[in-house]
Every structure is written in structure tokens, then in C-alpha cells.
Amino acid sequence: MRISGKHLIGKGSSCSENARFNVINPATGKVLSPDFCEATRDDIEQAATLANEAFNLYRQTTLEQRGEFLETIAAELMALGDELIERAAQETALPTARLEGERARTVNQLKLFAQVVREGSFVEARIDRAIPDRTPIPKPDIRQMHLALGPVAVFGASNFPLAFSVAGGDTASALAAGCPVIVKGHPAHAGTSELAGLAIQRAIEKCAMPQGTFALLQGSGTKLGAALVTHPGIKAVAFTGSLAGGRALFDLAAARPEPIPVYAEMGSVNPIFVLPEAMQERGESMAADFVASVTLGVGQFCTNPGLLFALQGPNLEKFIQQAKDCLAQTLPGTMLHAGIKQNFDKGIEALLSTGAVESLGSISNRGSGACSAAPVLLRAEAQALLDSPQITEEVFGPSSLIVTCSSREQMLEAARNLQGQLTASVHGSDGELRDYLDLFSTLETKVGRIIVNGFPTGVEVCHALHHGGPYPAATDSRSSSVGTAAIKRFLRPVCYQDLPQAMLPTALKDKNRQGIWRMIDGALSREDL
């Protein structure tokens, strides 16, 4: 399939003026063809107009129609075959096996949301029946369900060119909710974005969905994103990326005449706490797993463990030596693009310039190539973090800071002073885990996911998974960008009082034709009324 470099709007493609940008292969530094069009105000207006025209039609599709649409997108992605994987590898330098796994995750996410839609209980139908003879006043008939919010702007993420991009979890959950989607493709993998967008276009045609249900706009700078977020036709935003980028979009959305929600998943250092017995019993073996987690995907995961806390002593020193030995055997890797590599180098240099952070080994071998980076382990005392909290800020890439604590209380104090995080991991024996309940109590206020005796870089896509956390991990700690709960971001409750049966939405009628779970007078039921 030929990549055109154009935007995907409606049934076709578009390019309204001559401005272009290029995609660079981060491994070779070579420019990939074709050139890609920069979206203009006219492109945005066309996409937003079509999305709003499609909204009332798309949100009223049946559960079966929407489920079939999501499954058709999944099938069309698979139908792209090796072309999708090869282009993604050229644009990101990610290995084929990783990209094939990510494609499988993307397809499975779409299928999972198809199941959620067909099951139907995501609308959270509630019915409180009237009691006309209640005194002193009659009780009205009140019914509530969740409806689609409106057109959603989705920002493709750099580190997951498939699973968090054009057809990724944000798009899947928004479409599942009944919302049209306008995607801003990430400029570092614009060709991959176009291929995935074409798969969605074909699914729209095959399933006879409104043509404004999806659009893909491309652009290399920040103007496109800002214009999308401030367009009055957009009703919500989904973003995965840096704290600076997410906060900028959040501020723009809040300043609109009609403010809208921005669900941004941003920076996180995902601290690991290793308790004394665990360090003594398995510290040396744990070191290899720790280094593997730090360096996985050249450290370019939002769940990369950027901090490790442990009590000082000989067991910690053995752990550090083993970690250094493992690190010495790890080759440099190619980062996703030059901007990420530059920010990684600056972040490491800023930490070392504080004088409170030391390198655990040479960091001079950064590898060959503009985007190549070698993993880095650093060390600091806990008091330095308490004195200078900026040391705990995320450095996106293959690095982690080992923090030595003088006492249990200092470890707890460090935990209490952490910013919001996506995850926190605790390694300990069964007995000492119970002895550190105060640590767990603190972490519950700081993170979205707590892991015991594991590492955070594995994210299971399932019903119970929560991928979010208190600010600055996310702009809304109640929302998840992974798992079926992600659909809740793009729904809002609507209440109906004393409406005739014929006027009620299908999910709220007395006859439960969809067979969904509903709360009837305070009790869950699938029965007809």
C-alpha cells in the first residue's frame, strides 16, 4: 500500500497546502519518503465539522454494530501484514518482535472493547421506579445512563506507535463509547500512522459508519495540537506523553469558553522499594531483573522504574555491584527520535550537576549514532531527595537512580514526599510486607497501581487494570488509559424523569431487550420490569 503523506478526512485524503515535514529513521539518520502534509486550519475545520455531523448518527449505532466495527478495524490492521511492521521499524528502530507483540496488543484491545460494547453494561443504567402514592409527596420515575461525550481528539504517543497511537487504546475506547475520533498522528511515525488510519477508513466503509467517525491529521509542531484542543467541536482530549506537553494541552482546554476534559498520562518515575529481608534473601538475583526492567525498550516506557529505594548496608552494596555487572553487559540502544535522545542526555547531565547524584560506572559510552543511548545507573542518598525534590523528576530513557536510606523512617519519609506516580513496586517477604503497612498506606495516596515482588514495565490490558495516577502522573487520577475502564473517560450521565416508555433510550425501557445489567431500585438485575 502506498503511503501518500496526506491527511485522512472523511472518505478520502487531503492536503490543503504545500507545507511538508519529513520522518527520519532514528537508526540510520536517513529521511524516509514520502514528505508529509502539515495540517492547516481548513483541515482541522473540515475534520471537526464532519466529526460533529457524524456524532448523532454514530452514537446511536446499536451495540452489535459498534462491536462489529471495532472487530473490523482489528481485522483490517492485521490485513496490513508485514508492511505495517516494516514501516514502524523504519520509523522507530524498534525490533520486529516488539512491534509484532504491540500489534497483537492493539488488535486485542479493539476486540476487548468490542466485547465490552456488546455486553452493554458500560452504560451503567439505573432505574428508580415511581411511587405515586408515596407521602408526603409522590416519587417520580427517574432513570439514568451514560451517553457518549462527543468528538474526541487523540494524540498519538511516540513510544507505542501502534498500541497508543492511531488505532490504540484511546481511539478504541472512544469509539466504543460512541465518540468520533480525530487523531493527531505523531510526527516521528507518520507513515505508520497513515497505514493504521487507512485500516480504520476501510472498516468505516465496510461497516457503513458515518464518514466523520474518524480522521487523521498530521503535523510536526505544536500548532496542530493546540488548534485541535481549542476547537469548539472537540469535547474531550486523550494524550500520552511528557508532563510539559500534557500540561500545555490541559491549560488550553481549561481556558476555552467551554472547558473540556483532558485525559493526559504524563511523567512518572515508578519507584521501587526493596525491603531488608528481600534484599538479603534475593537482592543479587533481583538486580538482573531490575536492570532488565530499566533497559527494556531502551527505557522508553511510561512505567520505567526511575527510582529504587533500599536501606543502606552490605546487602545493598552487593545488589548495586550485581546491577553494575548486568549493566556492563547491556549494549546501547537506539532511541525513538533525536528529541528524546537529547532530552535524555540533558536529564542525566542535570542530575549529575547537582553534586548530590553520582554515576555508578562510566556514562561516556553513549553508543554510536545520533539517537543511540547507553543505560545509566545513578546513586544518591535519601536526604538529597528530601532537600532537592527535583532530583525525583522523570528522565525518560534507560536510567534509574538508586536511593540509599539510613533507616526505615527515612524510607517512609521519602515515600511521603513523592509526587503522583503511575505505579509503585514493593519487594519483601510475606512477613515484612505486613510490617510495612504504613508504606502501603502512603503509596495508596501517591500511585495508581501497587505491585508486590514484581516490576512495573508489564501492563496487562484487562478489566481491573488502572493506568493513571495522581498529578503529575495524569491530569485526572480517576481515569485510566489502559483496560476497559478507559471507556468511562468518554461518557457522561444523563438522567430522564417521567419520560414515556416510547421516548426512553433502549437501555432504560422496562423491557431489557439488550439483556444488560441494570440497577433497579438499588439492586442489580437483568430482568424486565
Short mmCIF file of C-alpha atoms in Angstrom, two decimals:
data_model
loop_
_atom_site.label_atom_id
_atom_site.label_comp_id
_atom_site.label_asym_id
_atom_site.label_seq_id
_atom_site.Cartn_x
_atom_site.Cartn_y
_atom_site.Cartn_z
CA MET A 1 0.00 0.00 0.00
CA ARG A 2 1.42 3.36 -0.98
CA ILE A 3 1.76 5.93 1.79
CA SER A 4 0.59 9.27 0.40
CA GLY A 5 1.68 11.67 3.14
CA LYS A 6 -1.82 13.19 3.19
CA HIS A 7 -4.40 13.60 5.93
CA LEU A 8 -7.30 11.17 6.14
CA ILE A 9 -10.55 13.11 6.37
CA GLY A 10 -13.93 11.65 5.58
CA LYS A 11 -13.80 9.02 2.86
CA GLY A 12 -10.57 10.17 1.28
CA SER A 13 -7.31 12.01 1.77
CA SER A 14 -6.50 15.70 1.83
CA CYS A 15 -3.57 18.11 1.67
CA SER A 16 -4.60 21.74 1.53
CA GLU A 17 -1.23 23.48 1.06
CA ASN A 18 2.45 22.91 0.29
CA ALA A 19 3.99 22.82 3.78
CA ARG A 20 5.65 19.46 4.41
CA PHE A 21 7.69 17.63 7.05
CA ASN A 22 9.86 14.51 6.97
CA VAL A 23 10.24 11.39 9.08
CA ILE A 24 13.79 10.34 9.98
CA ASN A 25 14.93 6.76 10.52
CA PRO A 26 16.49 7.06 14.02
CA ALA A 27 18.87 4.15 13.40
CA THR A 28 20.35 5.44 10.14
CA GLY A 29 19.55 9.15 10.17
CA LYS A 30 18.10 8.85 6.67
CA VAL A 31 14.96 10.67 5.53
CA LEU A 32 12.05 8.34 4.81
CA SER A 33 9.67 9.05 1.96
CA PRO A 34 7.20 10.46 1.32
CA ASP A 35 7.01 14.01 2.62
CA PHE A 36 4.00 14.56 4.91
CA CYS A 37 1.49 17.39 4.77
CA GLU A 38 1.22 19.87 7.62
CA ALA A 39 -2.40 20.23 8.72
CA THR A 40 -3.95 23.66 8.35
CA ARG A 41 -6.91 25.38 9.99
CA ASP A 42 -9.01 24.34 7.00
CA ASP A 43 -8.08 20.68 7.51
CA ILE A 44 -8.97 20.89 11.19
CA GLU A 45 -12.25 22.63 10.43
CA GLN A 46 -13.21 20.02 7.85
CA ALA A 47 -12.39 17.12 10.17
CA ALA A 48 -14.20 18.69 13.15
CA THR A 49 -17.28 19.55 11.09
CA LEU A 50 -17.56 16.00 9.77
CA ALA A 51 -17.00 14.58 13.28
CA ASN A 52 -19.84 16.64 14.72
CA GLU A 53 -22.12 15.72 11.84
CA ALA A 54 -21.28 12.06 12.44
CA PHE A 55 -21.73 12.21 16.21
CA ASN A 56 -25.51 11.94 16.43
CA LEU A 57 -25.53 9.10 13.91
CA TYR A 58 -22.58 7.16 15.31
CA ARG A 59 -23.62 7.38 18.97
CA GLN A 60 -26.97 5.82 18.08
CA THR A 61 -25.48 2.74 16.43
CA THR A 62 -26.55 -0.49 18.08
CA LEU A 63 -24.22 -2.33 20.44
CA GLU A 64 -23.81 -5.07 17.85
CA GLN A 65 -22.96 -2.59 15.08
CA ARG A 66 -20.34 -0.86 17.18
CA GLY A 67 -18.81 -4.15 18.31
CA GLU A 68 -18.59 -5.35 14.72
CA PHE A 69 -16.95 -2.06 13.72
CA LEU A 70 -14.21 -2.43 16.35
CA GLU A 71 -13.55 -6.01 15.31
CA THR A 72 -13.38 -4.95 11.66
CA ILE A 73 -10.74 -2.35 12.50
CA ALA A 74 -8.75 -5.13 14.18
CA ALA A 75 -9.06 -7.33 11.11
CA GLU A 76 -8.01 -4.52 8.77
CA LEU A 77 -4.92 -3.83 10.89
CA MET A 78 -3.91 -7.47 10.59
CA ALA A 79 -4.58 -7.35 6.87
CA LEU A 80 -1.81 -4.75 6.51
CA GLY A 81 0.60 -7.61 7.19
CA ASP A 82 4.34 -7.05 7.13
CA GLU A 83 4.00 -3.59 5.58
CA LEU A 84 2.84 -2.11 8.87
CA ILE A 85 5.61 -3.77 10.89
CA GLU A 86 8.34 -2.87 8.42
CA ARG A 87 7.33 0.78 8.25
CA ALA A 88 7.05 1.04 12.04
CA ALA A 89 10.53 -0.50 12.40
CA GLN A 90 11.98 2.05 9.98
CA GLU A 91 10.40 4.97 11.81
CA THR A 92 11.09 3.89 15.41
CA ALA A 93 14.08 1.50 15.32
CA LEU A 94 12.01 -0.86 17.48
CA PRO A 95 12.70 -4.56 16.81
CA THR A 96 10.26 -6.58 14.73
CA ALA A 97 9.34 -8.91 17.60
CA ARG A 98 8.42 -5.95 19.82
CA LEU A 99 6.28 -4.41 17.07
CA GLU A 100 4.52 -7.70 16.32
CA GLY A 101 3.70 -8.00 20.01
CA GLU A 102 2.44 -4.43 20.06
CA ARG A 103 0.26 -5.06 17.02
CA ALA A 104 -1.24 -8.07 18.81
CA ARG A 105 -1.94 -5.89 21.85
CA THR A 106 -3.57 -3.24 19.63
CA VAL A 107 -5.79 -5.80 17.93
CA ASN A 108 -6.70 -7.46 21.23
CA GLN A 109 -7.62 -4.07 22.74
CA LEU A 110 -10.06 -3.47 19.92
CA LYS A 111 -11.56 -6.93 20.35
CA LEU A 112 -11.81 -6.46 24.12
CA PHE A 113 -13.73 -3.21 23.70
CA ALA A 114 -15.98 -4.95 21.17
CA GLN A 115 -16.85 -7.40 23.96
CA VAL A 116 -17.48 -4.54 26.38
CA VAL A 117 -19.80 -2.82 23.92
CA ARG A 118 -21.76 -5.97 23.13
CA GLU A 119 -22.18 -6.80 26.82
CA GLY A 120 -23.59 -3.29 27.25
CA SER A 121 -23.39 -2.74 30.99
CA PHE A 122 -20.83 0.04 30.48
CA VAL A 123 -23.77 2.45 30.11
CA GLU A 124 -24.44 1.93 33.86
CA ALA A 125 -28.22 2.02 33.53
CA ARG A 126 -30.07 2.94 36.75
CA ILE A 127 -33.82 2.89 37.24
CA ASP A 128 -35.73 4.16 40.26
CA ARG A 129 -39.40 3.44 39.68
CA ALA A 130 -42.12 5.87 40.59
CA ILE A 131 -44.12 5.57 43.82
CA PRO A 132 -47.17 7.71 43.02
CA ASP A 133 -48.86 7.13 46.38
CA ARG A 134 -45.80 7.98 48.50
CA THR A 135 -46.41 10.62 51.16
CA PRO A 136 -45.96 13.41 51.78
CA ILE A 137 -45.08 13.76 48.06
CA PRO A 138 -45.11 11.19 45.22
CA LYS A 139 -41.81 9.76 44.00
CA PRO A 140 -41.19 10.38 40.27
CA ASP A 141 -39.83 7.80 37.82
CA ILE A 142 -36.10 8.56 37.44
CA ARG A 143 -33.77 6.75 35.07
CA GLN A 144 -30.11 7.36 34.24
CA MET A 145 -27.49 6.06 31.83
CA HIS A 146 -24.17 7.15 30.37
CA LEU A 147 -24.02 8.56 26.86
CA ALA A 148 -21.17 9.44 24.52
CA LEU A 149 -19.46 12.76 25.24
CA GLY A 150 -18.78 13.96 21.68
CA PRO A 151 -15.85 14.10 19.23
CA VAL A 152 -12.51 13.24 20.88
CA ALA A 153 -9.03 14.46 19.92
CA VAL A 154 -6.46 11.67 20.38
CA PHE A 155 -2.72 12.35 20.39
CA GLY A 156 -0.52 9.52 19.16
CA ALA A 157 2.30 8.62 21.55
CA SER A 158 5.91 8.35 20.40
CA ASN A 159 6.85 5.23 22.39
CA PHE A 160 3.96 3.00 21.27
CA PRO A 161 3.44 3.58 17.52
CA LEU A 162 0.56 1.09 17.45
CA ALA A 163 -0.92 0.45 20.90
CA PHE A 164 -1.03 4.13 21.99
CA SER A 165 -1.38 5.69 18.58
CA VAL A 166 -3.90 5.94 15.74
CA ALA A 167 -5.79 2.70 16.43
CA GLY A 168 -4.61 2.32 20.03
CA GLY A 169 -6.37 2.23 23.35
CA ASP A 170 -7.57 5.84 23.37
CA THR A 171 -9.14 5.52 19.94
CA ALA A 172 -10.61 2.10 20.73
CA SER A 173 -12.20 3.26 23.99
CA ALA A 174 -13.56 6.49 22.47
CA LEU A 175 -15.09 4.65 19.51
CA ALA A 176 -16.51 2.05 21.90
CA ALA A 177 -18.17 4.85 23.88
CA GLY A 178 -19.82 6.17 20.72
CA CYS A 179 -17.50 9.14 20.09
CA PRO A 180 -15.99 10.09 16.72
CA VAL A 181 -12.21 10.44 16.87
CA ILE A 182 -9.75 12.88 15.32
CA VAL A 183 -6.19 11.65 15.74
CA LYS A 184 -3.13 13.85 15.66
CA GLY A 185 -0.52 11.45 14.35
CA HIS A 186 2.90 11.53 15.99
CA PRO A 187 5.36 13.13 13.56
CA ALA A 188 8.07 10.58 14.33
CA HIS A 189 5.99 7.73 12.88
CA ALA A 190 3.71 9.46 10.39
CA GLY A 191 3.84 6.63 7.86
CA THR A 192 2.83 4.04 10.44
CA SER A 193 0.03 6.39 11.48
CA GLU A 194 -1.27 6.68 7.92
CA LEU A 195 -1.31 2.92 7.43
CA ALA A 196 -3.29 2.41 10.63
CA GLY A 197 -5.61 5.25 9.65
CA LEU A 198 -6.29 3.65 6.29
CA ALA A 199 -7.26 0.45 8.08
CA ILE A 200 -9.84 2.40 10.11
CA GLN A 201 -11.11 4.11 6.94
CA ARG A 202 -11.68 0.72 5.30
CA ALA A 203 -13.52 -0.51 8.41
CA ILE A 204 -15.77 2.55 8.28
CA GLU A 205 -16.64 1.78 4.67
CA LYS A 206 -17.23 -1.92 5.29
CA CYS A 207 -19.44 -1.26 8.33
CA ALA A 208 -21.27 1.71 6.74
CA MET A 209 -20.32 4.07 9.57
CA PRO A 210 -20.67 7.86 9.12
CA GLN A 211 -17.67 9.23 7.24
CA GLY A 212 -16.80 11.69 10.00
CA THR A 213 -16.37 8.89 12.56
CA PHE A 214 -12.58 9.09 12.14
CA ALA A 215 -9.93 11.46 10.83
CA LEU A 216 -6.13 11.54 10.90
CA LEU A 217 -4.31 14.87 10.83
CA GLN A 218 -0.53 15.10 10.56
CA GLY A 219 1.81 17.84 11.74
CA SER A 220 5.34 18.30 13.02
CA GLY A 221 4.85 21.12 15.54
CA THR A 222 2.60 22.13 18.41
CA LYS A 223 0.21 24.35 16.44
CA LEU A 224 -1.94 21.46 15.22
CA GLY A 225 -2.40 20.08 18.73
CA ALA A 226 -3.28 23.47 20.16
CA ALA A 227 -5.77 24.17 17.38
CA LEU A 228 -7.45 20.79 17.90
CA VAL A 229 -7.81 21.21 21.65
CA THR A 230 -9.26 24.71 21.32
CA HIS A 231 -11.68 23.87 18.51
CA PRO A 232 -15.26 24.15 19.82
CA GLY A 233 -16.23 20.91 18.09
CA ILE A 234 -13.88 18.84 20.27
CA LYS A 235 -15.40 17.63 23.55
CA ALA A 236 -12.51 15.66 25.14
CA VAL A 237 -8.79 15.02 24.67
CA ALA A 238 -6.66 11.91 25.21
CA PHE A 239 -2.89 12.33 25.42
CA THR A 240 0.12 10.21 26.37
CA GLY A 241 3.47 11.95 26.59
CA SER A 242 5.54 14.43 28.54
CA LEU A 243 4.45 16.48 31.53
CA ALA A 244 5.14 19.70 29.63
CA GLY A 245 3.05 18.62 26.65
CA GLY A 246 0.15 17.27 28.68
CA ARG A 247 0.03 20.29 30.97
CA ALA A 248 0.06 22.67 28.00
CA LEU A 249 -2.96 20.92 26.47
CA PHE A 250 -4.73 20.83 29.83
CA ASP A 251 -4.25 24.58 30.27
CA LEU A 252 -5.52 25.30 26.76
CA ALA A 253 -8.62 23.17 27.33
CA ALA A 254 -9.33 24.83 30.68
CA ALA A 255 -9.08 28.31 29.11
CA ARG A 256 -11.71 27.60 26.45
CA PRO A 257 -15.09 29.36 26.69
CA GLU A 258 -16.40 25.81 27.14
CA PRO A 259 -13.70 23.94 29.11
CA ILE A 260 -13.31 20.26 28.22
CA PRO A 261 -11.60 17.32 29.96
CA VAL A 262 -8.04 16.42 29.02
CA TYR A 263 -7.11 12.88 29.97
CA ALA A 264 -3.33 13.11 29.89
CA GLU A 265 -1.00 10.37 31.05
CA MET A 266 2.33 12.09 31.70
CA GLY A 267 5.55 11.73 33.68
CA SER A 268 6.25 9.00 36.22
CA VAL A 269 9.36 7.52 37.87
CA ASN A 270 7.55 4.41 39.17
CA PRO A 271 9.53 3.95 42.41
CA ILE A 272 10.61 0.54 43.65
CA PHE A 273 11.02 -0.12 47.40
CA VAL A 274 13.16 -3.11 48.36
CA LEU A 275 12.64 -4.13 51.99
CA PRO A 276 15.53 -5.51 54.08
CA GLU A 277 14.65 -9.23 54.10
CA ALA A 278 14.05 -9.27 50.36
CA MET A 279 17.35 -7.50 49.78
CA GLN A 280 19.16 -10.03 51.96
CA GLU A 281 17.48 -13.14 50.54
CA ARG A 282 17.38 -12.33 46.83
CA GLY A 283 19.00 -8.97 46.23
CA GLU A 284 21.66 -10.21 43.86
CA SER A 285 19.22 -12.18 41.71
CA MET A 286 16.77 -9.27 41.82
CA ALA A 287 19.43 -6.95 40.38
CA ALA A 288 19.30 -8.63 36.97
CA ASP A 289 15.51 -8.27 36.78
CA PHE A 290 15.81 -4.64 37.86
CA VAL A 291 18.32 -3.82 35.11
CA ALA A 292 16.18 -5.67 32.57
CA SER A 293 13.19 -3.54 33.55
CA VAL A 294 15.19 -0.30 33.39
CA THR A 295 16.60 -1.08 29.93
CA LEU A 296 13.51 -2.68 28.37
CA GLY A 297 12.70 -0.87 25.13
CA VAL A 298 15.73 1.41 25.74
CA GLY A 299 13.91 2.68 28.83
CA GLN A 300 11.15 4.28 26.77
CA PHE A 301 8.18 3.04 28.76
CA CYS A 302 5.93 5.22 30.91
CA THR A 303 6.33 2.53 33.58
CA ASN A 304 10.14 2.52 33.51
CA PRO A 305 11.46 2.27 37.12
CA GLY A 306 13.34 5.53 37.61
CA LEU A 307 13.87 5.24 41.38
CA LEU A 308 14.82 2.38 43.69
CA PHE A 309 14.80 2.83 47.47
CA ALA A 310 16.63 0.50 49.87
CA LEU A 311 18.24 0.61 53.30
CA GLN A 312 22.00 1.17 53.23
CA GLY A 313 24.29 -1.70 54.18
CA PRO A 314 26.31 -4.60 52.73
CA ASN A 315 23.30 -6.27 51.12
CA LEU A 316 22.53 -3.12 49.15
CA GLU A 317 26.17 -2.87 48.08
CA LYS A 318 26.02 -6.43 46.73
CA PHE A 319 22.85 -5.53 44.86
CA ILE A 320 24.48 -2.46 43.35
CA GLN A 321 27.56 -4.42 42.26
CA GLN A 322 25.42 -7.06 40.61
CA ALA A 323 23.36 -4.36 38.89
CA LYS A 324 26.55 -2.73 37.60
CA ASP A 325 27.78 -6.09 36.26
CA CYS A 326 24.48 -6.64 34.46
CA LEU A 327 24.52 -3.11 33.11
CA ALA A 328 28.05 -3.59 31.73
CA GLN A 329 26.72 -6.42 29.56
CA THR A 330 23.88 -4.29 28.15
CA LEU A 331 24.55 -2.72 24.76
CA PRO A 332 23.46 0.80 23.82
CA GLY A 333 20.13 1.03 22.05
CA THR A 334 18.57 3.39 19.53
CA MET A 335 16.01 5.76 20.99
CA LEU A 336 12.82 6.66 19.15
CA HIS A 337 13.93 10.01 17.79
CA ALA A 338 16.58 12.69 18.24
CA GLY A 339 14.44 14.84 20.53
CA ILE A 340 14.01 12.05 23.09
CA LYS A 341 17.74 11.29 22.99
CA GLN A 342 18.66 14.94 23.54
CA ASN A 343 16.27 15.25 26.47
CA PHE A 344 17.67 12.05 27.98
CA ASP A 345 21.23 13.36 27.84
CA LYS A 346 20.18 16.70 29.32
CA GLY A 347 18.29 14.98 32.11
CA ILE A 348 21.28 12.85 33.13
CA GLU A 349 23.61 15.84 33.00
CA ALA A 350 21.22 17.88 35.13
CA LEU A 351 21.13 15.18 37.81
CA LEU A 352 24.91 14.86 37.92
CA SER A 353 25.32 18.64 38.06
CA THR A 354 23.51 18.77 41.41
CA GLY A 355 26.53 17.29 43.15
CA ALA A 356 24.22 15.01 45.14
CA VAL A 357 23.99 12.33 42.45
CA GLU A 358 26.83 10.08 41.35
CA SER A 359 27.16 7.76 38.40
CA LEU A 360 27.58 4.04 39.05
CA GLY A 361 30.11 3.49 36.30
CA SER A 362 31.10 5.27 33.11
CA ILE A 363 28.44 7.08 31.12
CA SER A 364 30.85 8.16 28.38
CA ASN A 365 29.89 5.26 26.09
CA ARG A 366 26.61 6.59 24.79
CA GLY A 367 26.82 4.41 21.68
CA SER A 368 27.18 5.39 18.03
CA GLY A 369 24.58 7.35 16.12
CA ALA A 370 22.63 10.46 16.97
CA CYS A 371 19.83 8.51 18.67
CA SER A 372 21.93 5.84 20.39
CA ALA A 373 21.97 5.73 24.18
CA ALA A 374 23.68 3.53 26.75
CA PRO A 375 21.87 2.72 30.02
CA VAL A 376 22.84 4.65 33.13
CA LEU A 377 22.59 3.82 36.84
CA LEU A 378 22.91 6.62 39.37
CA ARG A 379 23.08 6.82 43.15
CA ALA A 380 22.08 9.33 45.80
CA GLU A 381 21.27 9.45 49.49
CA ALA A 382 17.65 9.85 50.53
CA GLN A 383 18.37 13.12 52.29
CA ALA A 384 19.43 14.65 48.96
CA LEU A 385 15.98 13.87 47.54
CA LEU A 386 14.29 15.37 50.58
CA ASP A 387 16.41 18.52 50.24
CA SER A 388 16.06 18.76 46.44
CA PRO A 389 12.78 17.15 45.24
CA GLN A 390 13.59 17.97 41.60
CA ILE A 391 16.01 15.04 41.67
CA THR A 392 13.00 12.74 41.56
CA GLU A 393 11.65 14.15 38.28
CA GLU A 394 11.42 11.78 35.32
CA VAL A 395 14.35 11.30 32.95
CA PHE A 396 12.71 9.44 30.06
CA GLY A 397 15.09 6.74 28.90
CA PRO A 398 17.28 3.86 30.14
CA SER A 399 18.28 5.20 33.56
CA SER A 400 17.43 4.73 37.21
CA LEU A 401 18.50 6.36 40.47
CA ILE A 402 19.26 4.07 43.43
CA VAL A 403 18.44 5.87 46.67
CA THR A 404 20.12 4.75 49.89
CA CYS A 405 18.06 5.23 53.07
CA SER A 406 19.60 5.39 56.51
CA SER A 407 16.53 3.99 58.25
CA ARG A 408 13.03 2.67 57.78
CA GLU A 409 11.64 6.07 58.81
CA GLN A 410 13.72 7.85 56.18
CA MET A 411 12.39 5.47 53.51
CA LEU A 412 8.84 6.23 54.66
CA GLU A 413 9.56 9.95 54.65
CA ALA A 414 10.88 9.69 51.10
CA ALA A 415 7.69 7.89 50.07
CA ARG A 416 5.57 10.60 51.69
CA ASN A 417 7.43 13.25 49.68
CA LEU A 418 6.97 11.62 46.29
CA GLN A 419 4.84 13.23 43.60
CA GLY A 420 1.99 11.32 41.98
CA GLN A 421 3.06 8.22 40.06
CA LEU A 422 1.58 5.62 37.74
CA THR A 423 3.00 2.74 39.77
CA ALA A 424 4.98 1.79 42.86
CA SER A 425 6.56 -1.62 43.49
CA VAL A 426 7.42 -3.18 46.85
CA HIS A 427 9.71 -6.20 47.21
CA GLY A 428 9.58 -8.01 50.52
CA SER A 429 8.91 -11.28 52.31
CA ASP A 430 5.36 -12.04 53.41
CA GLY A 431 6.14 -11.12 56.99
CA GLU A 432 7.83 -7.80 56.35
CA LEU A 433 5.19 -6.75 53.82
CA ARG A 434 2.72 -6.82 56.72
CA ASP A 435 5.23 -4.95 58.89
CA TYR A 436 5.35 -2.16 56.27
CA LEU A 437 1.62 -1.49 56.09
CA ASP A 438 2.37 2.18 56.71
CA LEU A 439 4.38 2.24 53.45
CA PHE A 440 1.46 0.74 51.55
CA SER A 441 -0.90 3.23 53.16
CA THR A 442 1.29 6.07 51.91
CA LEU A 443 1.63 4.63 48.43
CA GLU A 444 -2.15 4.35 48.08
CA THR A 445 -2.24 8.16 48.13
CA LYS A 446 0.59 8.50 45.62
CA VAL A 447 0.07 5.98 42.81
CA GLY A 448 -2.48 4.32 40.55
CA ARG A 449 -1.09 0.76 40.72
CA ILE A 450 0.79 -1.01 43.53
CA ILE A 451 2.90 -4.06 42.60
CA VAL A 452 4.32 -6.62 45.04
CA ASN A 453 7.51 -8.55 44.21
CA GLY A 454 7.40 -7.56 40.57
CA PHE A 455 8.46 -4.82 38.20
CA PRO A 456 6.21 -2.15 36.66
CA THR A 457 7.09 -2.49 32.98
CA GLY A 458 4.47 -5.18 32.36
CA VAL A 459 0.99 -3.68 31.80
CA GLU A 460 -1.82 -6.21 31.50
CA VAL A 461 -4.76 -5.00 29.40
CA CYS A 462 -7.80 -6.26 31.31
CA HIS A 463 -10.93 -5.20 33.15
CA ALA A 464 -9.24 -4.49 36.51
CA LEU A 465 -6.14 -2.65 35.29
CA HIS A 466 -5.80 1.03 36.21
CA HIS A 467 -3.19 3.03 34.28
CA GLY A 468 -3.18 6.52 35.73
CA GLY A 469 -2.36 8.22 39.00
CA PRO A 470 -2.30 11.48 40.94
CA TYR A 471 -0.80 14.52 39.22
CA PRO A 472 1.71 14.76 37.56
CA ALA A 473 1.31 11.13 36.50
CA ALA A 474 -2.05 12.11 35.00
CA THR A 475 -4.34 15.12 34.85
CA ASP A 476 -7.20 13.10 36.37
CA SER A 477 -6.31 10.37 38.86
CA ARG A 478 -9.76 8.80 38.45
CA SER A 479 -9.22 7.89 34.80
CA SER A 480 -7.32 5.02 33.19
CA SER A 481 -5.83 4.96 29.69
CA VAL A 482 -5.50 1.15 29.71
CA GLY A 483 -8.11 -1.52 30.36
CA THR A 484 -11.85 -1.48 29.86
CA ALA A 485 -12.37 1.27 32.46
CA ALA A 486 -10.82 3.63 29.87
CA ILE A 487 -14.24 3.88 28.21
CA LYS A 488 -15.55 5.90 31.18
CA ARG A 489 -13.48 8.91 30.10
CA PHE A 490 -15.70 9.49 27.10
CA LEU A 491 -19.13 9.06 28.66
CA ARG A 492 -21.36 11.33 30.72
CA PRO A 493 -24.51 10.61 32.74
CA VAL A 494 -27.92 11.77 31.54
CA CYS A 495 -30.99 11.50 33.76
CA TYR A 496 -34.59 11.10 32.49
CA GLN A 497 -37.53 11.92 34.75
CA ASP A 498 -41.06 10.73 33.99
CA LEU A 499 -40.41 10.13 30.28
CA PRO A 500 -42.90 7.91 28.43
CA GLN A 501 -41.59 4.43 27.59
CA ALA A 502 -41.53 5.19 23.88
CA MET A 503 -39.14 8.12 24.42
CA LEU A 504 -36.64 6.34 26.68
CA PRO A 505 -33.31 5.00 25.38
CA THR A 506 -33.35 1.25 24.79
CA ALA A 507 -31.21 0.56 27.87
CA LEU A 508 -33.75 2.27 30.17
CA LYS A 509 -37.00 0.82 28.89
CA ASP A 510 -38.94 -1.62 31.07
CA LYS A 511 -38.21 -4.39 28.58
CA ASN A 512 -34.49 -5.20 28.88
CA ARG A 513 -34.01 -6.08 25.22
CA GLN A 514 -30.22 -5.81 25.44
CA GLY A 515 -30.02 -8.16 28.42
CA ILE A 516 -27.63 -5.83 30.25
CA TRP A 517 -27.08 -5.47 33.98
CA ARG A 518 -29.07 -2.56 35.38
CA MET A 519 -29.53 -1.14 38.87
CA ILE A 520 -33.26 -1.39 39.59
CA ASP A 521 -34.38 0.37 42.76
CA GLY A 522 -30.90 -0.10 44.20
CA ALA A 523 -30.31 -3.75 43.23
CA LEU A 524 -28.51 -5.13 40.17
CA SER A 525 -30.72 -7.09 37.80
CA ARG A 526 -31.03 -8.27 34.21
CA GLU A 527 -34.74 -8.83 34.43
CA ASP A 528 -37.51 -6.98 32.64
CA LEU A 529 -39.66 -4.61 34.69
#
